mmCIF file of C-alpha atoms in Angstrom:
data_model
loop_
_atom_site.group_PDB
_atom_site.id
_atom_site.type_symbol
_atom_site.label_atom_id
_atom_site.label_comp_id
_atom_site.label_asym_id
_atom_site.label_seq_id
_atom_site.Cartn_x
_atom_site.Cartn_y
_atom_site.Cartn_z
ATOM 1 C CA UNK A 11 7.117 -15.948 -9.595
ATOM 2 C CA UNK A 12 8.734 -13.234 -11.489
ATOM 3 C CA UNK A 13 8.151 -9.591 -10.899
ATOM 4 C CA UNK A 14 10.501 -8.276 -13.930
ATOM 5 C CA UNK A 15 10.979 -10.370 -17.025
ATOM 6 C CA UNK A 16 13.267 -8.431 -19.725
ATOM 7 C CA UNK A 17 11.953 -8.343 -23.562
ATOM 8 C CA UNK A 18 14.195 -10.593 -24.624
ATOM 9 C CA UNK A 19 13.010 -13.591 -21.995
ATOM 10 C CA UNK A 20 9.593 -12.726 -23.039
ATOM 11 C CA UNK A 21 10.533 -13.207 -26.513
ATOM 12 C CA UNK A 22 12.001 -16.472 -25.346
ATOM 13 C CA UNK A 23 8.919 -17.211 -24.069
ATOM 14 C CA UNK A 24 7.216 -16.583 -26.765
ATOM 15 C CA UNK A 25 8.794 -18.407 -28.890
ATOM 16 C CA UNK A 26 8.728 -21.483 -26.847
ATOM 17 C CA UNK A 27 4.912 -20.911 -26.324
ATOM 18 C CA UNK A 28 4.970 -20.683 -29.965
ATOM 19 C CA UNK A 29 6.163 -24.000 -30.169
ATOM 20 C CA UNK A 30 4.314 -25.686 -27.663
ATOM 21 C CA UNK A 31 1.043 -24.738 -29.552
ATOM 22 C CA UNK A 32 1.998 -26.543 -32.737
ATOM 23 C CA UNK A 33 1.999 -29.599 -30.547
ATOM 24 C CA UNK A 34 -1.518 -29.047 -28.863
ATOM 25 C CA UNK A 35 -0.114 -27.772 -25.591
ATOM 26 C CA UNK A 36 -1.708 -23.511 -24.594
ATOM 27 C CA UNK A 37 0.430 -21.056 -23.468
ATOM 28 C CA UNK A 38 -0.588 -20.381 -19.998
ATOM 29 C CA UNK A 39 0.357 -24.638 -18.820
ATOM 30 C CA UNK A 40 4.544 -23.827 -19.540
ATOM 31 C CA UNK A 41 4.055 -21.870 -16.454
ATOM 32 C CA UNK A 42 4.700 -25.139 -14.312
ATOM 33 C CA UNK A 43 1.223 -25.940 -13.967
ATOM 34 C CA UNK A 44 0.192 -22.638 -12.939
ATOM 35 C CA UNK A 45 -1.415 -20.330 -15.849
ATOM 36 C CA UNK A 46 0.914 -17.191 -16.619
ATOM 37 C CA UNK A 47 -0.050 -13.669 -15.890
ATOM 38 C CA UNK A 48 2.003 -10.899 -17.937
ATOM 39 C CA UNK A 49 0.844 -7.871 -16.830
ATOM 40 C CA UNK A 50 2.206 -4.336 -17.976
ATOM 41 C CA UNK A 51 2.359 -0.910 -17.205
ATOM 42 C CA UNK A 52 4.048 2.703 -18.180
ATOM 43 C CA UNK A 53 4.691 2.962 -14.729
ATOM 44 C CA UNK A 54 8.535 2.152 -12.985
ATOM 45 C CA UNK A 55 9.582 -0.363 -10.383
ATOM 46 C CA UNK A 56 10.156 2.416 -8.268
ATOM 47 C CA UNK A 57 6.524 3.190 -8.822
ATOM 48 C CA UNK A 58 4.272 2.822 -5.551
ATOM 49 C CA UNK A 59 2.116 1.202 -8.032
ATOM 50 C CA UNK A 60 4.954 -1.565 -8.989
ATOM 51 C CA UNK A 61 4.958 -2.392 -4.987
ATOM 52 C CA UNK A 62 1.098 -2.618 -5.004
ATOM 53 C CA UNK A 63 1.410 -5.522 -7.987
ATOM 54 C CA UNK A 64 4.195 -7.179 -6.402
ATOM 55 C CA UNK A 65 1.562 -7.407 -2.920
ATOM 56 C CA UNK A 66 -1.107 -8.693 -5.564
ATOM 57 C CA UNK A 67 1.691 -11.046 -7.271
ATOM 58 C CA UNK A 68 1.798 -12.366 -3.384
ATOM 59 C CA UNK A 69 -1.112 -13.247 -3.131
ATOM 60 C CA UNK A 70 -2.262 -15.047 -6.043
ATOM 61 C CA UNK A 71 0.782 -16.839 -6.055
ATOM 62 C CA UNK A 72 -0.938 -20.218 -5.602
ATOM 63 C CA UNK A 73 -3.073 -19.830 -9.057
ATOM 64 C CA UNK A 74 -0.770 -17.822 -11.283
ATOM 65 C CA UNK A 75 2.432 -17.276 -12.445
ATOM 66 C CA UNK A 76 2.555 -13.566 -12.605
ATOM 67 C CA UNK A 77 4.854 -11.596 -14.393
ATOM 68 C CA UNK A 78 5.362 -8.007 -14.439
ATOM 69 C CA UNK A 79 6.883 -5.700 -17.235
ATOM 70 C CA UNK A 80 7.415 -1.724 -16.169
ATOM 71 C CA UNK A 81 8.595 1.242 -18.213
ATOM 72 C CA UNK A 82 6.694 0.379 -21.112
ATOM 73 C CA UNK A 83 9.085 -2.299 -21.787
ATOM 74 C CA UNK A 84 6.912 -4.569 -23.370
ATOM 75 C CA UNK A 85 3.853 -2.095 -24.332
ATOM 76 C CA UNK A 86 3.954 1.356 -24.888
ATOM 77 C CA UNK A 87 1.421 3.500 -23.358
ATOM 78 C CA UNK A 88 -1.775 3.388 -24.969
ATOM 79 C CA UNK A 89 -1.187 0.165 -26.737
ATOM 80 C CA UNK A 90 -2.008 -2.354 -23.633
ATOM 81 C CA UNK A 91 -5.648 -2.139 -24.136
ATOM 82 C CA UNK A 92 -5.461 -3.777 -27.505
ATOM 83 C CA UNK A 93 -2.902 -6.196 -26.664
ATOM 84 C CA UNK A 94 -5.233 -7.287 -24.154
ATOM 85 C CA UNK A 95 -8.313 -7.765 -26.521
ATOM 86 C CA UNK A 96 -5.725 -9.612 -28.864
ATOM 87 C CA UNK A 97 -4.817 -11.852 -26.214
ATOM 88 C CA UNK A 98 -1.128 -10.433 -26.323
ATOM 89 C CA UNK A 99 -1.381 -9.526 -22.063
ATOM 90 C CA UNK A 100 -3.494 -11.277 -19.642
ATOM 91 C CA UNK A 101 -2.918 -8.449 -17.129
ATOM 92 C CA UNK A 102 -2.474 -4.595 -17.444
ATOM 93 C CA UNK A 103 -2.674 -0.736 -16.629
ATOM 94 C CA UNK A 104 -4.894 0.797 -18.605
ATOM 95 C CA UNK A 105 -5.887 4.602 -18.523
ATOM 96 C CA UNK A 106 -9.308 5.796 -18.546
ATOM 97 C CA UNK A 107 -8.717 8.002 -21.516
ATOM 98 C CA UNK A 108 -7.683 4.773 -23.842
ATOM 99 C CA UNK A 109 -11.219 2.975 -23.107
ATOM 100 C CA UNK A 110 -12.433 6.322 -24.417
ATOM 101 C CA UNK A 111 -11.112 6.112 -27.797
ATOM 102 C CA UNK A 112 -13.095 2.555 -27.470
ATOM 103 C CA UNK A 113 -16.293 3.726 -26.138
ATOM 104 C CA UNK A 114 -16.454 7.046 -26.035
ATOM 105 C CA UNK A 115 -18.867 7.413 -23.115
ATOM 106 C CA UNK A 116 -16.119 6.765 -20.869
ATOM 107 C CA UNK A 117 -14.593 10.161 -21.330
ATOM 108 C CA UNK A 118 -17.004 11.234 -19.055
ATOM 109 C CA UNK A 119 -14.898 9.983 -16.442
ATOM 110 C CA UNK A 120 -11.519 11.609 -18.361
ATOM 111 C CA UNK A 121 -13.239 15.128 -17.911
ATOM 112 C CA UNK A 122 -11.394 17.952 -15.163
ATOM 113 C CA UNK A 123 -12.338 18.334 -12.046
ATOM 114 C CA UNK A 124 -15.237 15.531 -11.754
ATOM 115 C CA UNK A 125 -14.048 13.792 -8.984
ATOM 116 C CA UNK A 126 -13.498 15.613 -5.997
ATOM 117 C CA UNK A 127 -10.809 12.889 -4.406
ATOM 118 C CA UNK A 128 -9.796 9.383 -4.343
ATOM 119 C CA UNK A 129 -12.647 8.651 -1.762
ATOM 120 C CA UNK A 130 -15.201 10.249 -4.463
ATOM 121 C CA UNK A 131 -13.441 8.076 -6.986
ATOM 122 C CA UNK A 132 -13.599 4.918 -4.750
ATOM 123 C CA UNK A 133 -17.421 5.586 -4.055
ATOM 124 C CA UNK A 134 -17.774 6.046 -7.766
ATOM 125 C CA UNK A 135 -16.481 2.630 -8.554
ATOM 126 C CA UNK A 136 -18.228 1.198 -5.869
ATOM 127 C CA UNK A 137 -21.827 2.566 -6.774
ATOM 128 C CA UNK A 138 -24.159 1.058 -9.280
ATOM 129 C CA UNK A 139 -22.922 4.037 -11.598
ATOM 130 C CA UNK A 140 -19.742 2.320 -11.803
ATOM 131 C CA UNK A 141 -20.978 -1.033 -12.041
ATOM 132 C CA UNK A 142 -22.859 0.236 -15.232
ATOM 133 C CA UNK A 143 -19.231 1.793 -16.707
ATOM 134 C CA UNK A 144 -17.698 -1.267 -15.637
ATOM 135 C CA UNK A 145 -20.228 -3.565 -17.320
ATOM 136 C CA UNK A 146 -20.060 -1.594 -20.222
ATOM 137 C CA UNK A 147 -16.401 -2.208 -20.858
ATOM 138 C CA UNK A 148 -16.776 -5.936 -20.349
ATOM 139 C CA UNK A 149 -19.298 -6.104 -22.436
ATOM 140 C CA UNK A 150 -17.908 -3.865 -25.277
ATOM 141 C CA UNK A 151 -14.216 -4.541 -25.023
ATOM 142 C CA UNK A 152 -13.611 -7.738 -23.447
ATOM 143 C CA UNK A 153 -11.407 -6.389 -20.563
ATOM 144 C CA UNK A 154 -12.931 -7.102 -16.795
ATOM 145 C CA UNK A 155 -11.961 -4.130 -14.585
ATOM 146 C CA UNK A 156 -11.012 -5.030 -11.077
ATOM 147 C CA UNK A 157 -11.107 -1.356 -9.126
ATOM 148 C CA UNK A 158 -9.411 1.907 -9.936
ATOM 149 C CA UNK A 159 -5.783 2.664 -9.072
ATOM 150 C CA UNK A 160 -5.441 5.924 -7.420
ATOM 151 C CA UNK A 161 -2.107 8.076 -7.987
ATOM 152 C CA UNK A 162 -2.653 11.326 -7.024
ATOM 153 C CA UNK A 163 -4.088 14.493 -8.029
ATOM 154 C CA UNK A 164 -2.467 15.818 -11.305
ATOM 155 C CA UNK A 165 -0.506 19.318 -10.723
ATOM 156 C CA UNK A 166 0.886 21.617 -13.166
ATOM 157 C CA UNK A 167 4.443 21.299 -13.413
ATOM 158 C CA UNK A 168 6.622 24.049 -15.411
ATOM 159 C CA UNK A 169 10.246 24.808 -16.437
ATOM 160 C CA UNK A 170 9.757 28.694 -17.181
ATOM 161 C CA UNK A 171 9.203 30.698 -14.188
ATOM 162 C CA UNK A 172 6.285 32.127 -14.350
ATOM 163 C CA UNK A 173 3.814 32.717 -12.573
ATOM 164 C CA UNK A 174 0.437 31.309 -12.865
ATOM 165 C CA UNK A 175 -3.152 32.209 -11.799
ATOM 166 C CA UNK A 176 -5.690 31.763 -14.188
ATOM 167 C CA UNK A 177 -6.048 29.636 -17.405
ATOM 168 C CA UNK A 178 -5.221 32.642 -19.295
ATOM 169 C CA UNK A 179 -1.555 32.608 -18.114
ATOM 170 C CA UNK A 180 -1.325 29.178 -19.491
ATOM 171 C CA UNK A 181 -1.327 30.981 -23.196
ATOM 172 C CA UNK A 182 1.494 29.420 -25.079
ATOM 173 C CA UNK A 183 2.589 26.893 -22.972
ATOM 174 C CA UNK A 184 3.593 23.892 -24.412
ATOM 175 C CA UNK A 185 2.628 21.073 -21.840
ATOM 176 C CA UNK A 186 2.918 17.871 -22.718
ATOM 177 C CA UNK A 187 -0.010 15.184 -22.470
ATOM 178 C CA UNK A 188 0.367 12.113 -23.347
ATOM 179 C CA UNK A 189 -1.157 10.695 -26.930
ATOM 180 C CA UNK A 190 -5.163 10.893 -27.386
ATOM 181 C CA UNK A 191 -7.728 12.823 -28.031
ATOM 182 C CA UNK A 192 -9.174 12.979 -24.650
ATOM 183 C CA UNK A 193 -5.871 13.930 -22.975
ATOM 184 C CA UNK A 194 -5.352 16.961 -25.401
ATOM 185 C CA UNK A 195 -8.197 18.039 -24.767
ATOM 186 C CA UNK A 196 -7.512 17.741 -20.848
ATOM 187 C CA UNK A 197 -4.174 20.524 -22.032
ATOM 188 C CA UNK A 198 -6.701 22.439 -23.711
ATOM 189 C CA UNK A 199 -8.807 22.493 -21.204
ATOM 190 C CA UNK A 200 -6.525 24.161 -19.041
ATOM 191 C CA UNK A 201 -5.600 26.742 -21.319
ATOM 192 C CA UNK A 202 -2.134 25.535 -22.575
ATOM 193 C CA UNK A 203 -0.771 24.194 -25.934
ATOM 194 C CA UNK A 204 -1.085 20.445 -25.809
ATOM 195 C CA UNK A 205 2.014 18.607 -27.002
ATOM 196 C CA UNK A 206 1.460 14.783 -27.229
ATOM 197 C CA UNK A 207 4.807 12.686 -25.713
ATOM 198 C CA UNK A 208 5.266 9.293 -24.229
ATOM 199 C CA UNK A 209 5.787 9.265 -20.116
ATOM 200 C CA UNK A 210 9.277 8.469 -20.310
ATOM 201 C CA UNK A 211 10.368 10.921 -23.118
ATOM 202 C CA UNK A 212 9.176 13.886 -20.452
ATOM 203 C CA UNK A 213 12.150 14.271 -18.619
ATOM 204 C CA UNK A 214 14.200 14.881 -21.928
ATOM 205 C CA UNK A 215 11.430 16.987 -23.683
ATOM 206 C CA UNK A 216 11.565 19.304 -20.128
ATOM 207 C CA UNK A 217 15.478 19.570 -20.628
ATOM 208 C CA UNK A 218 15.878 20.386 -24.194
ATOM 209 C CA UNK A 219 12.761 22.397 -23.881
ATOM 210 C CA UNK A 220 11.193 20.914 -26.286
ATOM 211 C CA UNK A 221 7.836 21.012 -23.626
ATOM 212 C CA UNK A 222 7.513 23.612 -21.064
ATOM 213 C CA UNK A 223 5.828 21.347 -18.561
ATOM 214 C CA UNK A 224 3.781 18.720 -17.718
ATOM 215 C CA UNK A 225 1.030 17.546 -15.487
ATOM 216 C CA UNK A 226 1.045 14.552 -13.374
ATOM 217 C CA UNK A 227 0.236 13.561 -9.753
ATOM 218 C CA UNK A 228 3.047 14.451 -7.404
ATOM 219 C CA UNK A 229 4.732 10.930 -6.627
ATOM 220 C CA UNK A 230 5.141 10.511 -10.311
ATOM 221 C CA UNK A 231 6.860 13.759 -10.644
ATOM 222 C CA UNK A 232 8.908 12.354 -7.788
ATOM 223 C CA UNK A 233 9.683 8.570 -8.908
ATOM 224 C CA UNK A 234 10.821 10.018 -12.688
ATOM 225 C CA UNK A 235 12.904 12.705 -11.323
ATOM 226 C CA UNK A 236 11.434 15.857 -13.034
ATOM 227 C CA UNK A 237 11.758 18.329 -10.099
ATOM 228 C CA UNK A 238 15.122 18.287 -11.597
ATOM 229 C CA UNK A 239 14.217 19.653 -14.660
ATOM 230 C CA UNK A 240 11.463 22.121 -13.244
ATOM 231 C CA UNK A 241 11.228 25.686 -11.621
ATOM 232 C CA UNK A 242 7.794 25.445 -9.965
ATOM 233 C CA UNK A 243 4.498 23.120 -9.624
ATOM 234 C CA UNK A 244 1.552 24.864 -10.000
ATOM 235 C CA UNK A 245 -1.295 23.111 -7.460
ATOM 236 C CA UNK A 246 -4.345 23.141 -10.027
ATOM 237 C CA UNK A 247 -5.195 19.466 -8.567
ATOM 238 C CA UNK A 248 -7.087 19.229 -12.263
ATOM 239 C CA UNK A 249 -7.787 15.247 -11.692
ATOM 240 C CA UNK A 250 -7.903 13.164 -9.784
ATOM 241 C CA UNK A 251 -5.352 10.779 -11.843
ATOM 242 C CA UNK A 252 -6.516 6.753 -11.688
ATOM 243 C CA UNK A 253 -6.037 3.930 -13.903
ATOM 244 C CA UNK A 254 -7.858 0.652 -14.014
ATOM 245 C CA UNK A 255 -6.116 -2.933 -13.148
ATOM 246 C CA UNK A 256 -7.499 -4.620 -15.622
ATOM 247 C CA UNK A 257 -7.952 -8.636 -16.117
ATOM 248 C CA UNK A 258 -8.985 -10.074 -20.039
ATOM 249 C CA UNK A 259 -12.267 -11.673 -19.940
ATOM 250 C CA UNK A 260 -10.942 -15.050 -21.333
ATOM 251 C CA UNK A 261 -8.716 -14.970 -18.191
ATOM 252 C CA UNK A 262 -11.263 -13.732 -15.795
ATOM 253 C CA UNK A 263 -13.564 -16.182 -17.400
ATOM 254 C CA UNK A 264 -11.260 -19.349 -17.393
ATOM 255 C CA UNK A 265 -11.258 -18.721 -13.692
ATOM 256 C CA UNK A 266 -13.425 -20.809 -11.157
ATOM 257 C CA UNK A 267 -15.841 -19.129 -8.666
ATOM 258 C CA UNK A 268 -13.220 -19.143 -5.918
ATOM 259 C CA UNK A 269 -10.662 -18.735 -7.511
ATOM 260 C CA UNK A 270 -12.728 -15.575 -9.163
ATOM 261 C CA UNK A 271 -13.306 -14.812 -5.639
ATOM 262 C CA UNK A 272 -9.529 -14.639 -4.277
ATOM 263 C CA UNK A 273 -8.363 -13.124 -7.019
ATOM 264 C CA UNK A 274 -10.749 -9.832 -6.616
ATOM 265 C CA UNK A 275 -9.902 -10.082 -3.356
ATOM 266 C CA UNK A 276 -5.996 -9.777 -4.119
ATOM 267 C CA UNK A 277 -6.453 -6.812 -5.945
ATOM 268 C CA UNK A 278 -8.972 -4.992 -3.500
ATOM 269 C CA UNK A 279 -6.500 -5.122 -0.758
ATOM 270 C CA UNK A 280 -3.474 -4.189 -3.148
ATOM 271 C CA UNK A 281 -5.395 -0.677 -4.361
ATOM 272 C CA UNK A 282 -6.394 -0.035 -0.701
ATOM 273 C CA UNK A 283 -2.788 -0.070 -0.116
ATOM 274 C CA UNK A 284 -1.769 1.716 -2.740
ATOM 275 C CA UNK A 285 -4.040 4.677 -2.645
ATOM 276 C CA UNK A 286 -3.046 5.285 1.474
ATOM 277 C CA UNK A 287 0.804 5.199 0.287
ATOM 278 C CA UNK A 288 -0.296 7.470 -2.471
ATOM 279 C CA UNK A 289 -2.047 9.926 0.037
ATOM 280 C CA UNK A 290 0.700 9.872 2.740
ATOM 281 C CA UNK A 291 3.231 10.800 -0.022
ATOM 282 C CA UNK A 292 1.253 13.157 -1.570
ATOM 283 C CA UNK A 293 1.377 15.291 1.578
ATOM 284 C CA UNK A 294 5.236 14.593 2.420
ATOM 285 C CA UNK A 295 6.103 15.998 -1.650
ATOM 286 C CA UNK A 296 5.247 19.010 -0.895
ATOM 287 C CA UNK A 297 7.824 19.754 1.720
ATOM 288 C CA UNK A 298 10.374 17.494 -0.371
ATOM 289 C CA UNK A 299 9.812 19.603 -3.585
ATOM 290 C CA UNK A 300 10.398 23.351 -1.534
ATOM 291 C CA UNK A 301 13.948 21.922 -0.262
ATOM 292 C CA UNK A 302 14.827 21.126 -4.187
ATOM 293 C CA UNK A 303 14.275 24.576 -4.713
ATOM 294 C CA UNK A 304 11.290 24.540 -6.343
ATOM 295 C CA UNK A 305 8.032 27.025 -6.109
ATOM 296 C CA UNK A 306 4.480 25.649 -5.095
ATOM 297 C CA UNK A 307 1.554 27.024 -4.885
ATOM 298 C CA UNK A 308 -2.518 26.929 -4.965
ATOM 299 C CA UNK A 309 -3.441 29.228 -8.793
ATOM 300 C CA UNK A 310 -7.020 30.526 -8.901
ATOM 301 C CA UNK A 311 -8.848 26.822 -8.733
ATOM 302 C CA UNK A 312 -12.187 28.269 -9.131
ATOM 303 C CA UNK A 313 -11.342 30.089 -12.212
ATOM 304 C CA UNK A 314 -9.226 26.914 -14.023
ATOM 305 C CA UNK A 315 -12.854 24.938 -13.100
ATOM 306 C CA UNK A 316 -14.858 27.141 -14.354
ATOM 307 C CA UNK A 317 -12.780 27.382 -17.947
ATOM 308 C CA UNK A 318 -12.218 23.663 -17.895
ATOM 309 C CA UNK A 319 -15.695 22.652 -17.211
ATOM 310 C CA UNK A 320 -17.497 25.400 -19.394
ATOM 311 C CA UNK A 321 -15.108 23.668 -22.367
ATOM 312 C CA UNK A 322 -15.624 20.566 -21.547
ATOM 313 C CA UNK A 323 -19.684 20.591 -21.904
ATOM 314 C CA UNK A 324 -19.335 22.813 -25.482
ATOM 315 C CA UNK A 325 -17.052 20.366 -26.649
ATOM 316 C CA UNK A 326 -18.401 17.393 -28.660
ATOM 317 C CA UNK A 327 -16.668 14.599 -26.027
ATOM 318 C CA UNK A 328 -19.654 15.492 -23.348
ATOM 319 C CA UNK A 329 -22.559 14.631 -26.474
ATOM 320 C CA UNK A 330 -21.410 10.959 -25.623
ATOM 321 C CA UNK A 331 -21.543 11.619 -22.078
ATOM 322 C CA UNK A 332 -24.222 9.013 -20.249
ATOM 323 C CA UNK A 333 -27.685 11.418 -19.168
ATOM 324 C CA UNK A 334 -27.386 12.962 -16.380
ATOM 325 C CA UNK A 335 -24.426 10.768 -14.854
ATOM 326 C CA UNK A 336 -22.381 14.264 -13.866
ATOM 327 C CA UNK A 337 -25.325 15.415 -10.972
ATOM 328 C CA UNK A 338 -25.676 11.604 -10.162
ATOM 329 C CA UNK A 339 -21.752 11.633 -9.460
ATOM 330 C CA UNK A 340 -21.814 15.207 -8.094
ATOM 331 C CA UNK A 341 -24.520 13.898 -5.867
ATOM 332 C CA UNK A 342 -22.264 10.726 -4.549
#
């Protein structure tokens, strides 16, 4: 079982699956018998994410041969949703907000300050609204989702010092999102100047200054080191920031019931860990961020959800919204 297979293996691979098609054999049986899971992710090894695959690797380890490229190294973010419908990835980590350029009903679930925490989001998934969201991307896109990955609450994260309070002191800051409509419209949304970069150009873009900030959960701010490159992190706690493990239906499909059954299995108990680590380290950041020097502190939440939310329903992303699903998950 490999957890971290370089591009050039995986071109290897490739190759040699390449060949061993042009003699009737698939891809997945050069995995000794065992079909082959490549699974990606923007996320790092360091990631508490990476460790929550590697507990998932564990245990299906008597099905699959699972594989697992981090960094982007073998998809860039955004592009692991198509290379699963293409049948380039068996496996990946795919953001809410790129099923939404798919099916644009699922921005609904992109929008600020919808879910209140990663128990609301759980529940969500759990309920027969998220069976319907989940259906629908099966149905739609060919990509079974297996539960939401929680990684924190997304914060507000600047180089300039200044101070922040409302969405109006946002004005003219440039703070990257990454690529896609729905996640400039999350910048927007909070009053700054979207700038679209890839996850692991931020560090650079904060220390040229080519952004100003940028908003992710605190462990990622943590794991890519750009508290080193900051002045202050401003606690907006905008969204509640998830991503969906994701299987391809001709995987998912291939599989039999109980194998099916184990394999859910595998990846319930690998989010459950995951979102606990995430919530314990959440809490520990804080102090860890104030002895780097850094400012933190709470801005005026109720006036960022009241600009983000009033935008979000005169904008043309919540005409696609399903009817009435925002009281139903209010109401959870």
């Amino acid at each position: 079982m490999t957890q971290h297979t370089t591009r050039r293996s995986f071109l290897a691979a490739s190759a040699a699956a390449a060949t061993a098609a042009t003699v009737g054999v698939s891809f997945p049986a050069l995995a000794a018998g065992k079909p082959k899971l490549r699974f990606s992710a923007v996320f790092s090894e360091q990631d508490i994410r990476a460790e929550m695959m590697k507990k998932f690797a564990d245990a299906i380890a008597g099905d699959f041969a699972f594989e697992g490229y981090y960094g982007g190294n073998l998809f860039k973010q955004g592009t692991e949703l198509v290379a699963l419908q293409r049948g380039n990835l068996e496996m990946g980590n795919i953001a809410p907000q790129d099923i939404s350029k798919q099916l644009p009903a699922w921005s609904i679930l992109t929008a600020a300050y919808l879910f209140r925490d990663a128990d609301h989001l759980r529940k969500f998934f759990a309920s027969d609204l998220g069976a319907e969201m989940k259906q629908m991307t099966e149905d739609k896109l060919g990509v079974r989702i297996l539960g939401p990955t929680y990684f924190g609450a997304r914060q507000v994260g600047l180089k300039p010092d200044k101070k922040i309070t409302t969405p109006a002191d946002m004005a003219g800051i440039k703070l990257r999102m990454p690529p896609g409509e729905t996640w400039q419209f999350l910048g927007e949304a909070l009053g700054a100047n979207p700038v679209a970069m890839a996850y692991a150009e931020v560090y650079t873009g904060l220390q040229t200054g080519a952004i100003d900030g940028q908003d992710n959960p605190l462990p990622n701010v943590e794991n890519m080191k750009f508290y080193e490159v900051m002045s202050q992190i401003v606690m907006t706690s905008h969204l509640v920031g998830f991503d969906l493990l994701t299987v391809s239906n001709k995987v998912w499909k291939g599989m039999a019931p109980d194998v099916q059954k184990r394999f859910q299995a595998a990846a319930d108990s690998a989010i459950d860990f995951s979102t606990k680590k995430h919530l314990a380290r959440e809490k520990d950041l804080v102090a860890f961020f104030k002895s780097k020097g850094l400012k933190i502190y709470e801005p005026d939440q109720a006036a960022f959800r009241k600009y983000a939310q009033e935008k979000y329903l005169k904008s043309d992303l919540a005409k696609d919204w399903p009817k009435g699903m925002v009281d139903k998950i209010n109401a959870l």
